[in-house]
PDB file of C-alpha atoms in Angstrom:
ATOM      1  CA  MET A   1     169.173 181.509 115.892  1.00 48.00           C
ATOM      2  CA  LYS A   2     171.328 179.952 118.757  1.00 56.00           C
ATOM      3  CA  GLU A   3     172.250 182.987 121.114  1.00 60.00           C
ATOM      4  CA  VAL A   4     176.146 183.131 121.617  1.00 68.00           C
ATOM      5  CA  ASN A   5     177.805 182.478 124.964  1.00 73.00           C
ATOM      6  CA  ARG A   6     180.220 185.427 124.495  1.00 73.00           C
ATOM      7  CA  GLY A   7     182.393 184.623 127.492  1.00 83.00           C
ATOM      8  CA  ASP A   8     185.207 186.953 128.423  1.00 94.00           C
ATOM      9  CA  ILE A   9     186.724 188.076 124.948  1.00 96.00           C
ATOM     10  CA  ARG A  10     190.337 189.223 125.090  1.00 97.00           C
ATOM     11  CA  PHE A  11     192.988 190.282 122.346  1.00 98.00           C
ATOM     12  CA  VAL A  12     196.491 189.625 122.692  1.00 98.00           C
ATOM     13  CA  ASP A  13     199.623 190.963 119.947  1.00 98.00           C
ATOM     14  CA  ASN A  14     201.313 187.924 117.995  1.00 98.00           C
ATOM     15  CA  ASN A  15     204.119 189.580 116.938  1.00 97.00           C
ATOM     16  CA  GLY A  16     201.773 191.746 115.006  1.00 97.00           C
ATOM     17  CA  VAL A  17     198.899 189.620 114.718  1.00 98.00           C
ATOM     18  CA  LEU A  18     195.892 190.725 116.855  1.00 98.00           C
ATOM     19  CA  ILE A  19     194.083 187.470 118.019  1.00 98.00           C
ATOM     20  CA  ARG A  20     190.756 187.352 119.605  1.00 98.00           C
ATOM     21  CA  TYR A  21     190.018 184.816 121.753  1.00 98.00           C
ATOM     22  CA  ARG A  22     186.922 183.307 124.257  1.00 97.00           C
ATOM     23  CA  VAL A  23     187.691 182.732 128.121  1.00 98.00           C
ATOM     24  CA  TYR A  24     184.876 180.498 129.844  1.00 97.00           C
ATOM     25  CA  GLY A  25     184.580 179.071 133.113  1.00 96.00           C
ATOM     26  CA  LYS A  26     187.132 177.750 135.792  1.00 95.00           C
ATOM     27  CA  GLY A  27     189.722 174.817 136.508  1.00 96.00           C
ATOM     28  CA  GLU A  28     192.205 173.578 134.872  1.00 97.00           C
ATOM     29  CA  PRO A  29     192.912 175.526 131.450  1.00 98.00           C
ATOM     30  CA  LEU A  30     191.418 173.358 127.855  1.00 98.00           C
ATOM     31  CA  ILE A  31     191.970 175.159 125.066  1.00 98.00           C
ATOM     32  CA  LEU A  32     189.186 174.787 121.773  1.00 98.00           C
ATOM     33  CA  LEU A  33     190.818 174.732 118.465  1.00 98.00           C
ATOM     34  CA  HIS A  34     187.983 175.187 115.441  1.00 95.00           C
ATOM     35  CA  GLY A  35     188.682 173.641 111.903  1.00 88.00           C
ATOM     36  CA  TRP A  36     188.696 174.938 108.695  1.00 84.00           C
ATOM     37  CA  PRO A  37     187.009 177.452 107.286  1.00 83.00           C
ATOM     38  CA  SER A  38     185.040 178.253 110.750  1.00 90.00           C
ATOM     39  CA  GLU A  39     186.117 180.162 114.091  1.00 93.00           C
ATOM     40  CA  GLY A  40     185.959 179.881 117.844  1.00 95.00           C
ATOM     41  CA  ILE A  41     182.396 180.334 118.437  1.00 94.00           C
ATOM     42  CA  PHE A  42     181.381 177.122 116.324  1.00 93.00           C
ATOM     43  CA  TRP A  43     182.379 175.151 119.802  1.00 96.00           C
ATOM     44  CA  ASP A  44     179.540 177.201 121.543  1.00 94.00           C
ATOM     45  CA  ALA A  45     176.839 176.839 118.632  1.00 92.00           C
ATOM     46  CA  PHE A  46     177.414 172.957 118.337  1.00 93.00           C
ATOM     47  CA  GLY A  47     176.987 172.449 122.171  1.00 94.00           C
ATOM     48  CA  TYR A  48     180.297 172.141 123.676  1.00 97.00           C
ATOM     49  CA  VAL A  49     181.163 175.142 125.609  1.00 97.00           C
ATOM     50  CA  THR A  50     178.660 175.154 128.511  1.00 96.00           C
ATOM     51  CA  PRO A  51     179.026 171.848 129.462  1.00 97.00           C
ATOM     52  CA  LEU A  52     183.072 171.690 129.392  1.00 98.00           C
ATOM     53  CA  SER A  53     183.006 175.130 131.348  1.00 97.00           C
ATOM     54  CA  ARG A  54     181.826 173.670 134.246  1.00 96.00           C
ATOM     55  CA  ASP A  55     185.109 171.664 134.827  1.00 97.00           C
ATOM     56  CA  TYR A  56     187.334 173.460 132.868  1.00 98.00           C
ATOM     57  CA  GLN A  57     188.405 176.551 132.339  1.00 98.00           C
ATOM     58  CA  LEU A  58     188.235 177.323 128.191  1.00 98.00           C
ATOM     59  CA  ILE A  59     190.477 179.275 126.007  1.00 98.00           C
ATOM     60  CA  VAL A  60     188.686 179.331 122.705  1.00 98.00           C
ATOM     61  CA  PRO A  61     190.894 181.690 120.067  1.00 98.00           C
ATOM     62  CA  ASP A  62     189.905 182.542 116.620  1.00 97.00           C
ATOM     63  CA  LEU A  63     193.230 181.282 114.923  1.00 97.00           C
ATOM     64  CA  ARG A  64     194.561 184.516 112.140  1.00 97.00           C
ATOM     65  CA  GLY A  65     192.227 184.918 109.554  1.00 95.00           C
ATOM     66  CA  TYR A  66     189.471 183.557 110.955  1.00 94.00           C
ATOM     67  CA  GLY A  67     186.917 184.998 113.415  1.00 94.00           C
ATOM     68  CA  ARG A  68     187.716 188.454 114.351  1.00 94.00           C
ATOM     69  CA  SER A  69     191.333 187.786 114.758  1.00 97.00           C
ATOM     70  CA  ALA A  70     193.580 189.790 112.414  1.00 97.00           C
ATOM     71  CA  GLU A  71     195.065 188.578 109.007  1.00 96.00           C
ATOM     72  CA  PRO A  72     199.023 188.447 108.828  1.00 97.00           C
ATOM     73  CA  ALA A  73     200.588 191.106 107.209  1.00 96.00           C
ATOM     74  CA  ASP A  74     203.298 188.295 105.555  1.00 96.00           C
ATOM     75  CA  GLY A  75     200.401 185.823 104.491  1.00 95.00           C
ATOM     76  CA  ASP A  76     201.702 183.189 107.087  1.00 96.00           C
ATOM     77  CA  TYR A  77     199.117 180.477 107.799  1.00 95.00           C
ATOM     78  CA  SER A  78     201.529 177.745 108.210  1.00 93.00           C
ATOM     79  CA  ASP A  79     200.605 175.471 111.147  1.00 92.00           C
ATOM     80  CA  ARG A  80     203.646 176.577 112.803  1.00 95.00           C
ATOM     81  CA  ALA A  81     202.317 180.140 112.700  1.00 96.00           C
ATOM     82  CA  TYR A  82     198.754 179.120 113.871  1.00 96.00           C
ATOM     83  CA  ALA A  83     200.771 176.973 117.065  1.00 97.00           C
ATOM     84  CA  SER A  84     202.507 180.985 117.911  1.00 98.00           C
ATOM     85  CA  ASP A  85     199.160 182.054 117.989  1.00 98.00           C
ATOM     86  CA  ILE A  86     197.566 179.088 120.571  1.00 98.00           C
ATOM     87  CA  ARG A  87     200.719 180.108 122.733  1.00 98.00           C
ATOM     88  CA  ALA A  88     200.076 183.781 122.411  1.00 98.00           C
ATOM     89  CA  CYS A  89     196.854 183.255 124.125  1.00 98.00           C
ATOM     90  CA  MET A  90     198.579 180.945 126.848  1.00 98.00           C
ATOM     91  CA  ASP A  91     201.047 183.342 127.670  1.00 98.00           C
ATOM     92  CA  ASP A  92     198.758 186.048 127.802  1.00 98.00           C
ATOM     93  CA  MET A  93     196.796 184.402 130.607  1.00 98.00           C
ATOM     94  CA  SER A  94     200.001 182.979 132.120  1.00 98.00           C
ATOM     95  CA  VAL A  95     199.133 179.503 131.151  1.00 98.00           C
ATOM     96  CA  LYS A  96     202.252 177.450 131.197  1.00 98.00           C
ATOM     97  CA  SER A  97     200.697 173.960 129.811  1.00 98.00           C
ATOM     98  CA  ALA A  98     196.848 172.945 129.063  1.00 98.00           C
ATOM     99  CA  HIS A  99     194.500 170.118 127.845  1.00 98.00           C
ATOM    100  CA  VAL A 100     193.783 170.738 123.870  1.00 98.00           C
ATOM    101  CA  PHE A 101     190.835 169.356 122.317  1.00 98.00           C
ATOM    102  CA  ASP A 102     191.397 170.179 118.604  1.00 97.00           C
ATOM    103  CA  TYR A 103     189.212 169.597 115.030  1.00 94.00           C
ATOM    104  CA  TRP A 104     191.796 170.807 113.159  1.00 82.00           C
ATOM    105  CA  MET A 105     195.796 169.934 112.956  1.00 78.00           C
ATOM    106  CA  SER A 106     197.354 172.998 114.757  1.00 91.00           C
ATOM    107  CA  GLY A 107     197.233 170.773 118.121  1.00 95.00           C
ATOM    108  CA  TYR A 108     199.521 168.428 116.572  1.00 96.00           C
ATOM    109  CA  GLU A 109     202.263 170.940 115.644  1.00 95.00           C
ATOM    110  CA  LEU A 110     201.706 172.279 118.948  1.00 97.00           C
ATOM    111  CA  ALA A 111     202.562 169.032 120.788  1.00 97.00           C
ATOM    112  CA  ALA A 112     205.138 168.689 118.029  1.00 96.00           C
ATOM    113  CA  GLY A 113     207.208 171.859 118.895  1.00 96.00           C
ATOM    114  CA  SER A 114     206.367 172.831 122.350  1.00 97.00           C
ATOM    115  CA  PRO A 115     205.446 169.356 124.208  1.00 97.00           C
ATOM    116  CA  GLU A 116     205.738 170.586 127.584  1.00 97.00           C
ATOM    117  CA  ARG A 117     202.741 173.313 126.612  1.00 98.00           C
ATOM    118  CA  VAL A 118     200.305 170.383 126.080  1.00 98.00           C
ATOM    119  CA  ARG A 119     198.991 168.387 128.936  1.00 97.00           C
ATOM    120  CA  SER A 120     196.809 165.735 126.911  1.00 98.00           C
ATOM    121  CA  LEU A 121     195.627 165.986 123.263  1.00 98.00           C
ATOM    122  CA  ILE A 122     192.361 165.455 121.560  1.00 98.00           C
ATOM    123  CA  ILE A 123     191.678 165.280 118.162  1.00 97.00           C
ATOM    124  CA  LEU A 124     188.593 164.943 116.180  1.00 95.00           C
ATOM    125  CA  GLY A 125     189.631 163.222 112.736  1.00 90.00           C
ATOM    126  CA  ASN A 126     192.675 163.898 111.723  1.00 91.00           C
ATOM    127  CA  HIS A 127     196.205 162.279 111.762  1.00 94.00           C
ATOM    128  CA  PRO A 128     199.512 164.168 111.403  1.00 94.00           C
ATOM    129  CA  TYR A 129     200.871 162.707 107.780  1.00 94.00           C
ATOM    130  CA  PRO A 130     201.436 164.860 104.864  1.00 91.00           C
ATOM    131  CA  LEU A 131     197.839 166.286 103.693  1.00 83.00           C
ATOM    132  CA  VAL A 132     196.776 168.561 100.692  1.00 76.00           C
ATOM    133  CA  ARG A 133     192.913 169.814 100.871  1.00 71.00           C
ATOM    134  CA  LYS A 134     191.244 168.129  97.970  1.00 68.00           C
ATOM    135  CA  ASN A 135     187.667 169.053  96.188  1.00 63.00           C
ATOM    136  CA  LEU A 136     188.657 172.717  96.963  1.00 61.00           C
ATOM    137  CA  ASP A 137     186.273 173.617  94.018  1.00 61.00           C
ATOM    138  CA  LYS A 138     183.292 172.132  95.995  1.00 64.00           C
ATOM    139  CA  TRP A 139     184.672 174.141  99.386  1.00 65.00           C
ATOM    140  CA  GLY A 140     186.109 177.223  97.104  1.00 70.00           C
ATOM    141  CA  SER A 141     183.771 180.039  98.671  1.00 80.00           C
ATOM    142  CA  GLY A 142     182.628 180.731 102.226  1.00 82.00           C
ATOM    143  CA  GLU A 143     178.750 180.436 100.675  1.00 84.00           C
ATOM    144  CA  ALA A 144     179.413 176.466  99.825  1.00 83.00           C
ATOM    145  CA  ASN A 145     180.887 176.350 103.340  1.00 83.00           C
ATOM    146  CA  ARG A 146     177.941 177.978 104.911  1.00 84.00           C
ATOM    147  CA  ARG A 147     175.506 175.529 103.147  1.00 84.00           C
ATOM    148  CA  PHE A 148     177.426 172.624 103.913  1.00 83.00           C
ATOM    149  CA  TRP A 149     177.082 173.260 107.826  1.00 85.00           C
ATOM    150  CA  GLU A 150     173.585 175.025 107.549  1.00 85.00           C
ATOM    151  CA  LEU A 151     172.001 173.179 105.091  1.00 83.00           C
ATOM    152  CA  ASP A 152     173.348 169.772 104.831  1.00 82.00           C
ATOM    153  CA  ASN A 153     174.217 169.541 108.605  1.00 82.00           C
ATOM    154  CA  ASN A 154     171.387 171.739 110.246  1.00 83.00           C
ATOM    155  CA  ALA A 155     174.226 173.035 112.278  1.00 85.00           C
ATOM    156  CA  PRO A 156     173.305 176.186 113.954  1.00 81.00           C
ATOM    157  CA  LEU A 157     175.490 178.866 113.253  1.00 87.00           C
ATOM    158  CA  PRO A 158     175.335 182.224 114.967  1.00 88.00           C
ATOM    159  CA  GLU A 159     173.873 185.193 112.771  1.00 88.00           C
ATOM    160  CA  GLU A 160     177.752 186.862 113.069  1.00 88.00           C
ATOM    161  CA  ALA A 161     179.442 183.805 111.994  1.00 88.00           C
ATOM    162  CA  ARG A 162     176.893 182.993 109.642  1.00 87.00           C
ATOM    163  CA  GLN A 163     177.905 186.601 107.785  1.00 88.00           C
ATOM    164  CA  ARG A 164     181.552 186.405 108.164  1.00 89.00           C
ATOM    165  CA  LEU A 165     181.876 182.809 106.586  1.00 87.00           C
ATOM    166  CA  ALA A 166     179.621 184.111 103.582  1.00 84.00           C
ATOM    167  CA  GLU A 167     182.212 186.491 102.809  1.00 87.00           C
ATOM    168  CA  TRP A 168     185.113 184.011 102.335  1.00 88.00           C
ATOM    169  CA  THR A 169     186.373 184.609  98.955  1.00 87.00           C
ATOM    170  CA  PRO A 170     187.905 181.770  96.994  1.00 84.00           C
ATOM    171  CA  GLU A 171     191.729 183.282  97.837  1.00 86.00           C
ATOM    172  CA  LYS A 172     191.503 183.053 101.201  1.00 87.00           C
ATOM    173  CA  ILE A 173     190.127 180.021 101.370  1.00 85.00           C
ATOM    174  CA  ARG A 174     193.553 178.473  99.490  1.00 83.00           C
ATOM    175  CA  ALA A 175     195.599 180.999 101.430  1.00 88.00           C
ATOM    176  CA  VAL A 176     194.519 179.669 105.334  1.00 88.00           C
ATOM    177  CA  TRP A 177     194.843 176.019 104.366  1.00 83.00           C
ATOM    178  CA  PRO A 178     198.517 175.505 102.779  1.00 83.00           C
ATOM    179  CA  PRO A 179     199.429 171.893 102.135  1.00 83.00           C
ATOM    180  CA  LYS A 180     200.106 170.324 105.733  1.00 86.00           C
ATOM    181  CA  ASP A 181     203.607 169.036 106.338  1.00 88.00           C
ATOM    182  CA  ASP A 182     204.375 165.713 108.045  1.00 92.00           C
ATOM    183  CA  ARG A 183     204.487 166.307 112.088  1.00 93.00           C
ATOM    184  CA  SER A 184     204.537 162.444 112.847  1.00 93.00           C
ATOM    185  CA  GLU A 185     208.316 162.325 113.774  1.00 93.00           C
ATOM    186  CA  ARG A 186     208.491 165.651 115.657  1.00 94.00           C
ATOM    187  CA  LEU A 187     205.464 164.467 117.726  1.00 95.00           C
ATOM    188  CA  LYS A 188     207.536 161.766 119.146  1.00 92.00           C
ATOM    189  CA  ALA A 189     208.928 164.401 121.639  1.00 92.00           C
ATOM    190  CA  TRP A 190     205.521 164.675 123.406  1.00 96.00           C
ATOM    191  CA  LYS A 191     204.908 162.265 125.698  1.00 90.00           C
ATOM    192  CA  GLY A 192     201.546 163.002 127.220  1.00 88.00           C
ATOM    193  CA  PRO A 193     198.256 160.752 126.632  1.00 96.00           C
ATOM    194  CA  GLY A 194     196.387 161.522 123.131  1.00 97.00           C
ATOM    195  CA  LEU A 195     192.802 160.381 122.361  1.00 97.00           C
ATOM    196  CA  LEU A 196     191.499 160.460 118.453  1.00 97.00           C
ATOM    197  CA  ILE A 197     187.897 160.593 117.723  1.00 96.00           C
ATOM    198  CA  ALA A 198     186.682 159.700 114.272  1.00 95.00           C
ATOM    199  CA  GLY A 199     183.343 158.935 112.419  1.00 92.00           C
ATOM    200  CA  THR A 200     183.486 155.888 110.145  1.00 90.00           C
ATOM    201  CA  ASP A 201     183.275 157.521 107.333  1.00 89.00           C
ATOM    202  CA  ASP A 202     185.995 160.288 107.813  1.00 89.00           C
ATOM    203  CA  ASP A 203     188.031 160.698 104.848  1.00 85.00           C
ATOM    204  CA  HIS A 204     191.046 160.430 106.449  1.00 88.00           C
ATOM    205  CA  MET A 205     190.926 157.189 108.176  1.00 91.00           C
ATOM    206  CA  GLU A 206     193.508 155.355 106.284  1.00 92.00           C
ATOM    207  CA  GLY A 207     196.107 157.917 107.859  1.00 94.00           C
ATOM    208  CA  ILE A 208     194.195 157.750 111.439  1.00 94.00           C
ATOM    209  CA  LYS A 209     194.744 154.328 111.522  1.00 93.00           C
ATOM    210  CA  LYS A 210     198.434 154.336 110.291  1.00 94.00           C
ATOM    211  CA  PHE A 211     199.002 156.708 113.199  1.00 95.00           C
ATOM    212  CA  ILE A 212     197.316 154.781 116.073  1.00 95.00           C
ATOM    213  CA  ALA A 213     198.803 151.175 114.879  1.00 94.00           C
ATOM    214  CA  SER A 214     202.573 152.738 115.826  1.00 92.00           C
ATOM    215  CA  ASN A 215     201.798 155.112 118.394  1.00 92.00           C
ATOM    216  CA  SER A 216     200.770 153.351 121.723  1.00 89.00           C
ATOM    217  CA  ASP A 217     200.572 156.368 123.876  1.00 88.00           C
ATOM    218  CA  TRP A 218     196.981 157.492 121.606  1.00 95.00           C
ATOM    219  CA  LYS A 219     193.928 155.790 121.965  1.00 95.00           C
ATOM    220  CA  LEU A 220     191.126 155.408 118.792  1.00 96.00           C
ATOM    221  CA  VAL A 221     187.176 155.746 119.357  1.00 96.00           C
ATOM    222  CA  MET A 222     185.131 155.281 116.665  1.00 95.00           C
ATOM    223  CA  ILE A 223     181.628 156.914 116.265  1.00 92.00           C
ATOM    224  CA  GLU A 224     180.066 154.656 114.213  1.00 83.00           C
ATOM    225  CA  SER A 225     176.128 155.590 114.869  1.00 74.00           C
ATOM    226  CA  GLU A 226     174.749 156.476 111.176  1.00 70.00           C
ATOM    227  CA  ARG A 227     177.157 158.183 108.186  1.00 75.00           C
ATOM    228  CA  MET A 228     179.314 159.769 109.997  1.00 84.00           C
ATOM    229  CA  THR A 229     182.011 162.093 108.026  1.00 84.00           C
ATOM    230  CA  HIS A 230     184.892 164.344 109.171  1.00 84.00           C
ATOM    231  CA  GLY A 231     182.600 167.596 108.961  1.00 82.00           C
ATOM    232  CA  GLN A 232     179.735 165.737 110.576  1.00 87.00           C
ATOM    233  CA  VAL A 233     181.733 164.607 113.556  1.00 91.00           C
ATOM    234  CA  TRP A 234     182.242 168.119 115.138  1.00 93.00           C
ATOM    235  CA  ILE A 235     178.609 168.758 115.167  1.00 91.00           C
ATOM    236  CA  ARG A 236     177.704 165.996 117.117  1.00 92.00           C
ATOM    237  CA  SER A 237     178.687 166.814 120.540  1.00 94.00           C
ATOM    238  CA  ASP A 238     175.935 164.743 122.024  1.00 94.00           C
ATOM    239  CA  LEU A 239     177.891 161.646 120.546  1.00 94.00           C
ATOM    240  CA  VAL A 240     181.591 163.398 121.353  1.00 96.00           C
ATOM    241  CA  LEU A 241     181.149 164.851 124.451  1.00 97.00           C
ATOM    242  CA  PRO A 242     180.682 162.002 126.927  1.00 97.00           C
ATOM    243  CA  ILE A 243     184.077 160.552 125.483  1.00 97.00           C
ATOM    244  CA  VAL A 244     186.039 163.584 125.815  1.00 98.00           C
ATOM    245  CA  GLN A 245     184.967 164.133 129.350  1.00 98.00           C
ATOM    246  CA  ALA A 246     185.404 160.547 130.261  1.00 97.00           C
ATOM    247  CA  PHE A 247     189.204 160.887 128.657  1.00 97.00           C
ATOM    248  CA  LEU A 248     190.003 164.229 130.596  1.00 98.00           C
ATOM    249  CA  TRP A 249     188.639 162.877 133.535  1.00 97.00           C
ATOM    250  CA  GLY A 250     190.925 159.776 133.513  1.00 95.00           C
ATOM    251  CA  VAL A 251     194.334 162.088 132.872  1.00 95.00           C
ATOM    252  CA  VAL A 252     193.243 164.763 135.620  1.00 92.00           C
ATOM    253  CA  HIS A 253     192.515 162.334 138.313  1.00 88.00           C
ATOM    254  CA  LYS A 254     195.293 159.895 137.383  1.00 81.00           C
ATOM    255  CA  ARG A 255     197.999 162.473 138.156  1.00 65.00           C
TER     256      ARG A 255
END
């Protein structure tokens, strides 16, 4: 089992919701946002933290309800609420703006609602259009999701993450992933460079191509190695990292 690089563990109170996040390295701030259902230490388990922390100060939160962060008393798991968790971590570190690398969709919401906080935005396999989670019966338990990562994809999850994932109930899984609103129009307020990375078999491909076709500030890179689905693309840091590092280098050195 992979040993966890714990980094510097910190907590911030976001209007009554205690958010845990980790900090690694030094340099320009880069926020890593986990997916559903997972947590921040997946970034380390999948091989992103060590290479990226050589050049950037990584801020890796557990969003509300995930990992060791608290569940909101009001049950607010909207993207706006998740974006507020990210801003709370940034404010706690006195970071005015940061690069954002997102496997989910809260990065879109952060850029749409707080464009001044996002220097550049990297998205793995998602678009900003309305989305309703399908196949919730298939993904309706923590155990099903654990099997997806560990058995189906041989992902090296840390023991503490395995245990927390197995405890997820069908009710919680549905609560933390409400239907996603359309953020495409609001996202136009953000003028920074964007990179979208997707596998050839990503089930969001129709929306991804539609978004790229109408947004000239964004670049799409397709990973065509093997059969690459939405879930698998995050695991393959060996393929994703060189793309991300080249993009960030270009953004940083262009200024």
